[in-house]
């Protein structure tokens, strides 16, 4: 399927089957803000549970917190977000559209990379089995020229960003003849910095200091509580604090559905370590987090690491875990080496000591931090993108979401074959027993085939049908989502058959 079509289909599917709705839809919606529907919220909660158990339950030295969204405004001054959490923006004077200058340049680089791939494909066809891709790329004059262009643009762009030389960023756009995708023109304004934090007013603060921010990351709630947790939990380094919560960013180019939102959810963990051990822990957490994603069982080649060349203001090293969305490889999680930047800044701005006393060495120091920061909404989108399939059957096409069983919104659908002869009563009786162990759904409308299709489309892994034979010998047919195989099983065995297949342990044991 063409990837663009797949993405459009996914968006439509999310709406049609109660996963995601546009926020305030009856008022024409609010750009880049979405609501999760009855199936979406279940999937989202299951992802959160999988993450929480993987981070907090499986790692003895990691504990969780839930900090407030509103924080003292000085937090954001100390963290650097007031001064440095900016995007460089540029407007096209003809289309009146606003863009992130860095994204325009990155997209231009991607286009040059695509030209290299085209040359490689052509040559591979020409040379057949004897083709050596690396050799070709390094010796072919055209690919050499393209690589040199990429190198020149990237180096100049990173330097300009570091020096906040916005005039040069604009010049890169002009000199590379980057045009507005809407108007096609090169009629650009100057580049300006734009802070991504939303602000609001808090009545009770002293005059002049009443502007507060909606947090742009959950991490700061962890940093300011690090000593509270360390002391009350008698934690010894290394230890981690995990948190799940909403974050808010006034994104300028909010597109690609739930990929870039203005209100989204993060799952973050700050791992506090002894200075000097950051490389070791960075590598450990990088691998652990990749494993977490891959344990869901989708094709491993859908994930890759990407090393940042443009670092956030707090980071010393950063890798993204990227997923191959229908619109290309994009970040779903960041692993950052944040040094003692945040804790030292809070120590400076609050005047409170942020040091840890190390019993073993008898010294006090500010710990270093390695952070793992995953976007819930983006992870949700990876699952839907990988799980969505259109299968050609004899007389129809079935749409199925092959969501890993432990994460599926509804685990079991219970159908009476017909709406009489005591079958609905027996079906409900079965469901009443099983509903304590799994999310069940009862349906009696339409043919069994239609009911199967509806549940395939929302990823329900098991459907059982209660028929006349069920009344005679206490058995039902169970039907499996992915294989569509059906078998007769005793009612009393249902709980065991299904429970072990939907247990999160299946994913957790792979970590
Ligand atoms: N505390 C570090 C931090 O916030 P980040 O790379 O800016 O790092 C972490 O964000 C993750 O949050 C990203 O990998 C992404 O999955 C998610 N995220 C960031 N901005 C987002 C947005 N506008 N919409 C949806 N998810 C977003």
Short mmCIF file of C-alpha atoms and ligand atoms in Angstrom, two decimals:
data_model
loop_
_atom_site.label_atom_id
_atom_site.label_comp_id
_atom_site.label_asym_id
_atom_site.label_seq_id
_atom_site.Cartn_x
_atom_site.Cartn_y
_atom_site.Cartn_z
CA UNK A 1 0.00 0.00 0.00
CA UNK A 2 1.28 3.51 -0.76
CA UNK A 3 2.45 4.92 2.57
CA UNK A 4 0.53 8.18 2.17
CA UNK A 5 -2.67 6.19 1.63
CA UNK A 6 -1.92 4.05 4.68
CA UNK A 7 -1.59 7.16 6.83
CA UNK A 8 -4.88 8.63 5.59
CA UNK A 9 -6.57 5.29 6.21
CA UNK A 10 -5.17 5.11 9.73
CA UNK A 11 -6.52 8.54 10.60
CA UNK A 12 -9.96 7.65 9.23
CA UNK A 13 -9.86 4.28 11.01
CA UNK A 14 -9.02 5.92 14.34
CA UNK A 15 -12.09 8.09 14.07
CA UNK A 16 -14.47 5.44 12.76
CA UNK A 17 -13.58 2.92 15.45
CA UNK A 18 -13.45 5.15 18.53
CA UNK A 19 -9.68 5.49 18.93
CA UNK A 20 -9.06 9.20 18.34
CA UNK A 21 -11.29 12.21 17.69
CA UNK A 22 -10.40 15.77 16.83
CA UNK A 23 -10.74 17.90 19.98
CA UNK A 24 -13.89 20.08 20.09
CA UNK A 25 -14.93 18.64 16.75
CA UNK A 26 -18.43 20.14 16.83
CA UNK A 27 -16.77 23.57 16.84
CA UNK A 28 -14.59 22.62 13.85
CA UNK A 29 -11.82 21.28 16.05
CA UNK A 30 -8.74 22.73 17.68
CA UNK A 31 -5.57 22.36 15.66
CA UNK A 32 -3.10 19.72 16.90
CA UNK A 33 -5.24 18.76 19.90
CA UNK A 34 -6.94 15.36 20.01
CA UNK A 35 -9.24 13.35 22.26
CA UNK A 36 -8.93 9.61 22.78
CA UNK A 37 -12.14 7.62 22.41
CA UNK A 38 -13.38 4.46 24.09
CA UNK A 39 -10.87 2.16 22.39
CA UNK A 40 -8.04 4.69 22.24
CA UNK A 41 -8.05 5.25 25.99
CA UNK A 42 -7.83 1.49 26.65
CA UNK A 43 -4.84 1.10 24.33
CA UNK A 44 -3.21 4.17 25.84
CA UNK A 45 -3.71 2.87 29.40
CA UNK A 46 -2.25 -0.50 28.40
CA UNK A 47 0.87 1.13 26.92
CA UNK A 48 1.26 3.12 30.13
CA UNK A 49 0.94 -0.02 32.24
CA UNK A 50 3.49 -1.85 30.08
CA UNK A 51 5.94 1.05 30.47
CA UNK A 52 5.32 1.52 34.20
CA UNK A 53 5.81 -2.14 34.96
CA UNK A 54 8.93 -2.33 32.76
CA UNK A 55 10.48 0.71 34.42
CA UNK A 56 9.26 0.65 38.03
CA UNK A 57 8.29 -2.93 38.76
CA UNK A 58 11.22 -4.62 36.99
CA UNK A 59 13.88 -2.21 38.23
CA UNK A 60 14.14 -2.28 41.99
CA UNK A 61 16.00 1.03 42.05
CA UNK A 62 13.37 2.93 40.04
CA UNK A 63 10.35 4.49 41.76
CA UNK A 64 7.50 6.58 40.40
CA UNK A 65 5.97 9.96 41.19
CA UNK A 66 3.12 12.09 39.90
CA UNK A 67 4.00 15.78 40.07
CA UNK A 68 1.76 18.76 39.29
CA UNK A 69 1.57 20.31 35.85
CA UNK A 70 1.86 23.83 37.27
CA UNK A 71 5.22 24.63 38.79
CA UNK A 72 6.88 27.71 40.21
CA UNK A 73 7.85 29.96 37.27
CA UNK A 74 11.49 30.02 38.35
CA UNK A 75 11.69 26.30 37.57
CA UNK A 76 11.53 27.19 33.87
CA UNK A 77 14.03 30.02 34.21
CA UNK A 78 16.45 27.62 35.94
CA UNK A 79 15.86 24.80 33.48
CA UNK A 80 16.68 27.11 30.57
CA UNK A 81 13.26 26.77 28.95
CA UNK A 82 12.39 30.47 29.26
CA UNK A 83 15.53 31.49 27.39
CA UNK A 84 16.35 28.54 25.17
CA UNK A 85 13.26 26.44 24.44
CA UNK A 86 12.83 28.07 21.07
CA UNK A 87 12.28 27.14 17.47
CA UNK A 88 13.66 29.28 14.63
CA UNK A 89 10.68 30.38 12.54
CA UNK A 90 10.38 31.80 9.06
CA UNK A 91 7.29 33.00 7.17
CA UNK A 92 6.64 32.85 3.46
CA UNK A 93 5.32 36.27 2.43
CA UNK A 94 3.23 34.92 -0.45
CA UNK A 95 1.45 31.99 1.18
CA UNK A 96 1.53 33.62 4.67
CA UNK A 97 2.49 30.18 5.96
CA UNK A 98 4.89 29.82 8.89
CA UNK A 99 7.61 27.17 9.00
CA UNK A 100 10.34 25.98 11.28
CA UNK A 101 13.54 27.02 9.50
CA UNK A 102 15.40 23.95 10.78
CA UNK A 103 12.68 21.65 9.40
CA UNK A 104 12.83 23.32 5.96
CA UNK A 105 16.58 22.74 5.87
CA UNK A 106 16.31 19.17 7.17
CA UNK A 107 13.68 18.38 4.53
CA UNK A 108 15.96 19.82 1.85
CA UNK A 109 18.74 17.51 3.05
CA UNK A 110 16.33 14.57 2.90
CA UNK A 111 15.62 15.43 -0.75
CA UNK A 112 19.34 15.32 -1.55
CA UNK A 113 19.57 11.97 0.25
CA UNK A 114 16.70 10.71 -1.91
CA UNK A 115 18.72 11.66 -5.02
CA UNK A 116 21.60 9.53 -3.74
CA UNK A 117 19.25 6.58 -3.18
CA UNK A 118 17.95 6.98 -6.73
CA UNK A 119 21.48 6.83 -8.15
CA UNK A 120 22.21 3.77 -6.01
CA UNK A 121 19.05 2.00 -7.20
CA UNK A 122 19.86 2.72 -10.84
CA UNK A 123 23.42 1.47 -10.45
CA UNK A 124 22.32 -1.64 -8.53
CA UNK A 125 20.10 -2.58 -11.46
CA UNK A 126 22.91 -1.93 -13.95
CA UNK A 127 25.63 -3.89 -12.11
CA UNK A 128 23.50 -6.71 -10.71
CA UNK A 129 25.10 -9.07 -8.17
CA UNK A 130 28.54 -7.54 -8.46
CA UNK A 131 27.26 -4.16 -7.14
CA UNK A 132 29.16 -2.74 -4.18
CA UNK A 133 27.00 0.06 -2.74
CA UNK A 134 29.62 1.62 -0.45
CA UNK A 135 32.21 1.66 -3.21
CA UNK A 136 29.71 3.22 -5.61
CA UNK A 137 28.66 5.97 -3.19
CA UNK A 138 32.24 6.91 -2.39
CA UNK A 139 33.48 6.98 -6.00
CA UNK A 140 30.57 8.05 -8.19
CA UNK A 141 30.97 11.78 -9.05
CA UNK A 142 27.24 12.51 -8.65
CA UNK A 143 26.80 10.85 -5.25
CA UNK A 144 30.08 12.42 -4.13
CA UNK A 145 28.72 15.83 -5.09
CA UNK A 146 25.42 15.22 -3.24
CA UNK A 147 27.24 14.01 -0.12
CA UNK A 148 29.44 17.06 -0.18
CA UNK A 149 26.34 19.30 -0.44
CA UNK A 150 24.78 17.55 2.58
CA UNK A 151 27.98 17.91 4.58
CA UNK A 152 28.31 21.60 3.76
CA UNK A 153 24.70 22.47 4.55
CA UNK A 154 24.67 20.46 7.81
CA UNK A 155 27.93 21.88 9.13
CA UNK A 156 26.95 25.44 8.32
CA UNK A 157 23.46 25.02 9.75
CA UNK A 158 24.68 23.55 13.06
CA UNK A 159 27.24 26.35 13.41
CA UNK A 160 24.61 29.03 12.70
CA UNK A 161 22.23 27.49 15.21
CA UNK A 162 24.90 27.32 17.90
CA UNK A 163 25.87 30.92 17.27
CA UNK A 164 22.20 31.96 16.97
CA UNK A 165 23.10 33.45 13.61
CA UNK A 166 19.58 33.67 12.18
CA UNK A 167 20.66 35.75 9.22
CA UNK A 168 22.84 32.89 8.06
CA UNK A 169 20.03 30.35 8.61
CA UNK A 170 17.92 32.48 6.28
CA UNK A 171 20.82 32.64 3.81
CA UNK A 172 21.07 28.84 3.80
CA UNK A 173 17.39 28.70 2.82
CA UNK A 174 17.80 31.33 0.09
CA UNK A 175 21.08 29.98 -1.34
CA UNK A 176 19.73 26.43 -1.53
CA UNK A 177 16.64 27.75 -3.31
CA UNK A 178 14.30 26.20 -0.77
CA UNK A 179 10.76 27.12 -1.76
CA UNK A 180 7.53 27.32 0.22
CA UNK A 181 5.66 24.02 -0.33
CA UNK A 182 2.39 25.98 -0.64
CA UNK A 183 3.21 29.03 -2.79
CA UNK A 184 6.34 27.63 -4.43
CA UNK A 185 8.06 30.98 -3.88
CA UNK A 186 11.34 31.99 -2.24
CA UNK A 187 9.87 35.16 -0.78
CA UNK A 188 10.94 34.58 2.86
CA UNK A 189 10.89 36.83 5.93
CA UNK A 190 13.74 36.99 8.44
CA UNK A 191 14.19 34.06 10.83
CA UNK A 192 12.96 34.71 14.39
CA UNK A 193 13.06 32.75 17.62
CA UNK A 194 9.73 31.57 19.05
CA UNK A 195 9.34 30.18 22.57
CA UNK A 196 7.29 26.98 22.67
CA UNK A 197 5.92 27.27 26.21
CA UNK A 198 2.29 28.15 26.86
CA UNK A 199 1.85 30.65 29.65
CA UNK A 200 -1.09 31.51 31.85
CA UNK A 201 -1.77 33.55 34.98
CA UNK A 202 -1.90 32.38 38.57
CA UNK A 203 -3.86 34.81 40.73
CA UNK A 204 -2.20 34.30 44.06
CA UNK A 205 1.40 35.03 43.14
CA UNK A 206 2.95 38.45 43.88
CA UNK A 207 2.38 41.13 41.29
CA UNK A 208 4.76 40.92 38.37
CA UNK A 209 5.52 37.28 39.01
CA UNK A 210 2.14 35.81 38.19
CA UNK A 211 2.96 34.28 34.81
CA UNK A 212 3.22 30.54 35.04
CA UNK A 213 3.78 27.94 32.36
CA UNK A 214 2.16 24.71 31.31
CA UNK A 215 5.06 22.28 31.61
CA UNK A 216 6.76 21.53 28.28
CA UNK A 217 8.32 18.35 29.74
CA UNK A 218 7.47 16.26 32.80
CA UNK A 219 11.16 15.95 33.72
CA UNK A 220 11.36 19.13 35.81
CA UNK A 221 8.77 17.76 38.26
CA UNK A 222 11.23 14.92 38.85
CA UNK A 223 14.28 17.15 39.24
CA UNK A 224 12.68 19.39 41.85
CA UNK A 225 11.53 16.32 43.81
CA UNK A 226 14.75 14.37 43.54
CA UNK A 227 15.87 15.03 47.13
CA UNK A 228 12.39 14.43 48.55
CA UNK A 229 12.33 10.99 46.94
CA UNK A 230 15.97 10.21 47.70
CA UNK A 231 15.58 11.04 51.38
CA UNK A 232 12.15 9.58 52.05
CA UNK A 233 12.92 6.46 50.01
CA UNK A 234 16.46 6.19 51.38
CA UNK A 235 17.62 5.74 47.81
CA UNK A 236 21.25 5.14 46.94
CA UNK A 237 22.83 6.05 43.62
CA UNK A 238 22.18 4.90 41.00
CA UNK A 239 18.41 5.26 41.23
CA UNK A 240 15.64 6.39 38.94
CA UNK A 241 12.40 8.34 39.20
CA UNK A 242 9.69 7.66 36.63
CA UNK A 243 6.64 9.69 35.76
CA UNK A 244 3.81 9.70 33.24
CA UNK A 245 1.99 12.93 32.49
CA UNK A 246 0.82 15.62 30.15
CA UNK A 247 3.18 18.12 28.54
CA UNK A 248 2.33 21.14 26.43
CA UNK A 249 4.16 22.84 23.56
CA UNK A 250 2.95 25.58 21.29
CA UNK A 251 4.12 23.76 18.18
CA UNK A 252 4.16 25.90 15.09
CA UNK A 253 3.89 23.27 12.49
CA UNK A 254 1.44 20.93 14.02
CA UNK A 255 0.82 18.21 11.46
CA UNK A 256 0.94 14.49 11.00
CA UNK A 257 -2.02 13.76 13.25
CA UNK A 258 -0.97 12.76 16.79
CA UNK A 259 2.73 12.86 15.89
CA UNK A 260 3.11 16.53 16.74
CA UNK A 261 0.52 17.81 19.19
CA UNK A 262 0.18 20.85 21.39
CA UNK A 263 -0.99 18.77 24.35
CA UNK A 264 0.58 15.32 24.61
CA UNK A 265 1.71 12.77 27.12
CA UNK A 266 5.25 11.82 28.10
CA UNK A 267 6.65 8.81 29.94
CA UNK A 268 9.93 9.93 31.40
CA UNK A 269 12.55 8.47 33.70
CA UNK A 270 15.45 10.35 35.22
CA UNK A 271 18.29 8.07 36.30
CA UNK A 272 20.55 9.69 38.91
CA UNK A 273 24.13 8.50 38.78
CA UNK A 274 27.63 9.19 40.01
CA UNK A 275 29.46 11.70 37.77
CA UNK A 276 31.79 9.85 35.44
CA UNK A 277 29.42 6.91 34.97
CA UNK A 278 27.24 8.65 32.39
CA UNK A 279 28.56 6.83 29.30
CA UNK A 280 27.96 3.42 30.86
CA UNK A 281 24.39 4.23 31.93
CA UNK A 282 23.61 6.03 28.70
CA UNK A 283 24.47 2.87 26.74
CA UNK A 284 22.55 0.62 29.15
CA UNK A 285 19.36 2.69 28.96
CA UNK A 286 19.63 3.13 25.21
CA UNK A 287 19.61 -0.63 24.74
CA UNK A 288 16.94 -1.25 27.38
CA UNK A 289 14.58 1.22 25.79
CA UNK A 290 15.05 -0.17 22.28
CA UNK A 291 14.29 -3.62 23.68
CA UNK A 292 11.07 -2.31 25.22
CA UNK A 293 9.81 -1.15 21.82
CA UNK A 294 10.94 -4.25 19.98
CA UNK A 295 9.42 -6.62 22.57
CA UNK A 296 6.01 -5.68 21.15
CA UNK A 297 6.91 -7.97 18.27
CA UNK A 298 6.67 -5.70 15.23
CA UNK A 299 9.37 -5.92 12.54
CA UNK A 300 12.72 -4.90 14.12
CA UNK A 301 13.73 -2.99 10.97
CA UNK A 302 10.94 -0.50 11.75
CA UNK A 303 13.11 0.91 14.56
CA UNK A 304 16.51 2.57 14.51
CA UNK A 305 18.72 4.86 16.56
CA UNK A 306 19.49 8.35 15.42
CA UNK A 307 22.24 10.38 17.01
CA UNK A 308 21.48 14.06 17.45
CA UNK A 309 23.80 16.55 15.89
CA UNK A 310 21.73 19.43 17.21
CA UNK A 311 21.57 19.02 21.00
CA UNK A 312 18.90 20.47 23.29
CA UNK A 313 20.18 23.16 25.65
CA UNK A 314 20.48 20.67 28.54
CA UNK A 315 22.03 17.67 26.77
CA UNK A 316 25.60 16.46 26.43
CA UNK A 317 24.67 13.48 24.27
CA UNK A 318 21.37 12.41 22.78
CA UNK A 319 20.05 9.52 20.76
CA UNK A 320 16.55 9.15 19.43
CA UNK A 321 14.76 5.89 18.92
CA UNK A 322 13.05 6.36 15.57
CA UNK A 323 10.19 4.42 14.05
CA UNK A 324 9.43 4.12 10.36
CA UNK A 325 6.07 5.90 10.18
CA UNK A 326 4.19 6.04 6.88
CA UNK A 327 5.80 9.52 6.53
CA UNK A 328 9.36 8.29 7.21
CA UNK A 329 11.66 7.51 10.14
CA UNK A 330 10.81 9.86 13.04
CA UNK A 331 11.57 10.18 16.74
CA UNK A 332 9.44 8.35 19.28
CA UNK A 333 11.75 8.47 22.28
CA UNK A 334 14.83 10.41 23.31
CA UNK A 335 17.66 9.14 25.51
CA UNK A 336 19.60 12.10 26.85
CA UNK A 337 22.72 12.51 28.93
CA UNK A 338 21.78 15.64 30.92
CA UNK A 339 24.89 15.79 33.16
CA UNK A 340 24.27 17.78 36.38
CA UNK A 341 22.82 20.65 34.35
CA UNK A 342 19.28 20.64 35.75
CA UNK A 343 20.09 19.87 39.38
CA UNK A 344 22.91 22.44 39.45
CA UNK A 345 20.66 25.06 37.90
CA UNK A 346 17.95 24.38 40.51
CA UNK A 347 20.58 24.55 43.24
CA UNK A 348 21.68 27.94 41.91
CA UNK A 349 18.20 29.42 41.42
CA UNK A 350 16.56 28.04 44.59
CA UNK A 351 19.57 28.40 46.88
CA UNK A 352 18.81 24.87 48.18
CA UNK A 353 21.49 22.18 48.15
CA UNK A 354 20.89 19.48 45.57
CA UNK A 355 23.86 17.39 46.61
CA UNK A 356 23.93 13.72 47.40
CA UNK A 357 26.09 12.38 50.21
CA UNK A 358 27.94 9.30 49.06
CA UNK A 359 28.54 7.02 52.09
CA UNK A 360 31.09 4.95 50.24
CA UNK A 361 33.42 7.78 49.29
CA UNK A 362 32.41 10.23 52.03
CA UNK A 363 31.88 13.00 49.49
CA UNK A 364 28.95 15.17 48.50
CA UNK A 365 28.22 15.91 44.86
CA UNK A 366 25.42 16.80 42.49
CA UNK A 367 24.46 13.59 40.64
CA UNK A 368 24.50 13.31 36.87
CA UNK A 369 21.36 12.28 35.03
CA UNK A 370 20.57 9.99 32.12
CA UNK A 371 17.02 10.47 30.93
CA UNK A 372 14.68 8.31 28.87
CA UNK A 373 11.77 10.28 27.45
CA UNK A 374 9.08 8.57 25.42
CA UNK A 375 6.04 10.12 23.77
CA UNK A 376 2.89 8.17 24.53
CA UNK A 377 0.96 9.45 21.53
CA UNK A 378 3.78 8.67 19.12
CA UNK A 379 4.16 5.18 20.57
CA UNK A 380 0.40 4.71 20.18
CA UNK A 381 0.82 5.67 16.51
CA UNK A 382 3.66 3.16 16.02
CA UNK A 383 1.42 0.39 17.32
CA UNK A 384 -1.47 1.34 15.07
CA UNK A 385 0.79 1.76 12.01
CA UNK A 386 2.42 -1.63 12.52
CA UNK A 387 -0.79 -3.39 13.49
CA UNK A 388 -3.02 -2.17 10.65
CA UNK A 389 -3.52 -4.72 7.87
CA UNK A 390 -5.90 -5.10 4.98
CA UNK A 391 -6.29 -8.75 4.09
CA UNK A 392 -7.87 -10.00 0.90
CA UNK A 393 -10.26 -12.84 1.70
CA UNK A 394 -12.37 -14.76 -0.77
CA UNK A 395 -15.25 -12.30 -1.07
CA UNK A 396 -14.11 -9.31 0.91
CA UNK A 397 -11.24 -7.39 2.41
CA UNK A 398 -10.90 -7.58 6.15
CA UNK A 399 -9.26 -4.82 8.14
CA UNK A 400 -7.49 -6.13 11.17
CA UNK A 401 -5.43 -4.51 13.89
CA UNK A 402 -2.88 -7.08 15.03
CA UNK A 403 -2.17 -5.30 18.29
CA UNK A 404 -0.08 -7.41 20.71
CA UNK A 405 -2.70 -9.27 22.78
CA UNK A 406 -1.71 -7.82 26.17
CA UNK A 407 -2.15 -4.28 24.80
CA UNK A 408 -5.42 -4.78 22.90
CA UNK A 409 -8.23 -2.42 24.03
CA UNK A 410 -10.79 -5.24 24.36
CA UNK A 411 -9.46 -8.71 25.03
CA UNK A 412 -12.59 -10.79 24.56
CA UNK A 413 -15.83 -10.35 22.62
CA UNK A 414 -18.74 -12.56 23.67
CA UNK A 415 -21.48 -13.34 21.10
CA UNK A 416 -24.66 -15.35 21.44
CA UNK A 417 -25.31 -16.98 18.04
CA UNK A 418 -28.91 -15.73 18.12
CA UNK A 419 -30.92 -13.48 20.41
CA UNK A 420 -33.14 -16.23 21.84
CA UNK A 421 -33.26 -19.77 23.26
CA UNK A 422 -31.39 -18.68 26.39
CA UNK A 423 -28.16 -18.03 24.43
CA UNK A 424 -27.88 -14.32 25.46
CA UNK A 425 -28.33 -15.30 29.10
CA UNK A 426 -25.60 -17.94 28.91
CA UNK A 427 -23.26 -15.53 27.05
CA UNK A 428 -23.78 -12.89 29.74
CA UNK A 429 -23.19 -15.44 32.46
CA UNK A 430 -19.82 -16.34 30.88
CA UNK A 431 -18.92 -12.68 30.52
CA UNK A 432 -19.85 -11.94 34.14
CA UNK A 433 -17.31 -14.55 35.23
CA UNK A 434 -14.53 -13.38 32.92
CA UNK A 435 -14.91 -9.61 33.27
CA UNK A 436 -12.84 -9.53 36.47
CA UNK A 437 -9.80 -10.76 34.55
CA UNK A 438 -10.07 -9.01 31.22
CA UNK A 439 -11.83 -6.26 29.31
CA UNK A 440 -14.83 -8.02 27.71
CA UNK A 441 -17.46 -6.81 25.29
CA UNK A 442 -20.89 -8.34 24.67
CA UNK A 443 -22.52 -8.09 21.22
CA UNK A 444 -25.68 -9.66 19.86
CA UNK A 445 -26.48 -7.45 16.85
CA UNK A 446 -25.82 -8.50 13.22
CA UNK A 447 -24.41 -11.74 11.85
CA UNK A 448 -21.49 -13.43 13.57
CA UNK A 449 -19.34 -12.56 10.51
CA UNK A 450 -20.08 -8.83 10.89
CA UNK A 451 -19.39 -9.00 14.61
CA UNK A 452 -16.01 -10.66 13.89
CA UNK A 453 -15.14 -7.88 11.42
CA UNK A 454 -15.99 -5.13 13.91
CA UNK A 455 -13.72 -6.70 16.50
CA UNK A 456 -10.93 -7.40 13.98
CA UNK A 457 -10.98 -3.69 13.22
CA UNK A 458 -10.36 -2.73 16.84
CA UNK A 459 -7.86 -5.52 17.47
CA UNK A 460 -9.87 -7.80 19.80
CA UNK A 461 -7.73 -10.96 19.92
CA UNK A 462 -10.46 -13.42 21.02
CA UNK A 463 -14.14 -13.81 20.18
CA UNK A 464 -16.34 -16.56 21.59
CA UNK A 465 -19.67 -17.67 20.21
CA UNK A 466 -22.31 -19.25 22.42
CA UNK A 467 -24.60 -21.59 20.42
CA UNK A 468 -27.13 -24.34 21.10
CA UNK A 469 -24.39 -26.89 21.63
CA UNK A 470 -23.04 -24.68 24.41
CA UNK A 471 -26.19 -25.37 26.39
CA UNK A 472 -25.86 -29.09 25.89
CA UNK A 473 -22.19 -29.65 26.63
CA UNK A 474 -20.84 -26.42 28.16
CA UNK A 475 -18.52 -25.59 25.28
CA UNK A 476 -18.14 -22.51 23.07
CA UNK A 477 -16.24 -21.72 19.88
CA UNK A 478 -13.28 -19.48 20.34
CA UNK A 479 -12.01 -17.60 17.30
CA UNK A 480 -8.52 -16.14 17.05
CA UNK A 481 -8.10 -12.71 15.47
CA UNK A 482 -4.86 -13.19 13.53
CA UNK A 483 -5.35 -16.70 12.14
CA UNK A 484 -9.18 -16.61 12.11
CA UNK A 485 -8.92 -20.20 13.33
CA UNK A 486 -11.87 -21.45 15.37
CA UNK A 487 -12.00 -24.23 17.91
CA UNK A 488 -14.44 -25.64 20.44
CA UNK A 489 -13.37 -25.39 24.02
CA UNK A 490 -14.99 -26.09 27.40
CA UNK A 491 -16.36 -22.93 29.03
CA UNK A 492 -14.48 -23.72 32.23
CA UNK A 493 -11.16 -23.63 30.36
CA UNK A 494 -11.71 -20.21 28.75
CA UNK A 495 -10.24 -18.23 31.58
CA UNK A 496 -6.93 -20.09 31.48
CA UNK A 497 -6.70 -20.19 27.70
CA UNK A 498 -7.15 -16.44 27.35
CA UNK A 499 -5.54 -15.18 30.54
CA UNK A 500 -2.10 -16.47 29.75
CA UNK A 501 -2.17 -14.95 26.26
CA UNK A 502 -3.14 -11.45 27.41
CA UNK A 503 -0.75 -11.30 30.33
CA UNK A 504 1.67 -8.35 30.12
CA UNK A 505 4.24 -10.79 31.46
CA UNK A 506 4.63 -12.03 27.87
CA UNK A 507 6.13 -8.67 26.89
CA UNK A 508 7.89 -8.01 30.19
CA UNK A 509 9.73 -11.33 30.12
CA UNK A 510 11.34 -10.38 26.82
CA UNK A 511 13.07 -7.37 28.39
N1 LIG B 1 12.53 15.68 28.80
C1 LIG B 1 13.11 15.56 27.51
C2 LIG B 1 12.19 15.84 26.43
O1 LIG B 1 11.10 16.36 26.63
P1 LIG B 1 11.93 15.67 23.83
O2 LIG B 1 12.80 14.94 22.83
O3 LIG B 1 11.66 17.10 23.61
O4 LIG B 1 12.65 15.44 25.21
C3 LIG B 1 10.52 13.55 24.35
O5 LIG B 1 10.55 14.91 23.98
C4 LIG B 1 9.45 12.80 23.58
O6 LIG B 1 8.19 13.45 23.73
C5 LIG B 1 9.69 12.75 22.07
O7 LIG B 1 10.53 11.68 21.72
C6 LIG B 1 8.28 12.56 21.54
O8 LIG B 1 7.94 11.19 21.52
C7 LIG B 1 7.42 13.28 22.55
N2 LIG B 1 7.02 14.60 22.02
C8 LIG B 1 7.73 15.74 22.03
N3 LIG B 1 7.03 16.74 21.46
C9 LIG B 1 5.85 16.21 21.07
C10 LIG B 1 4.69 16.74 20.43
N4 LIG B 1 4.59 18.01 20.09
N5 LIG B 1 3.65 15.91 20.18
C11 LIG B 1 3.72 14.60 20.54
N6 LIG B 1 4.78 14.05 21.16
C12 LIG B 1 5.84 14.84 21.42
#
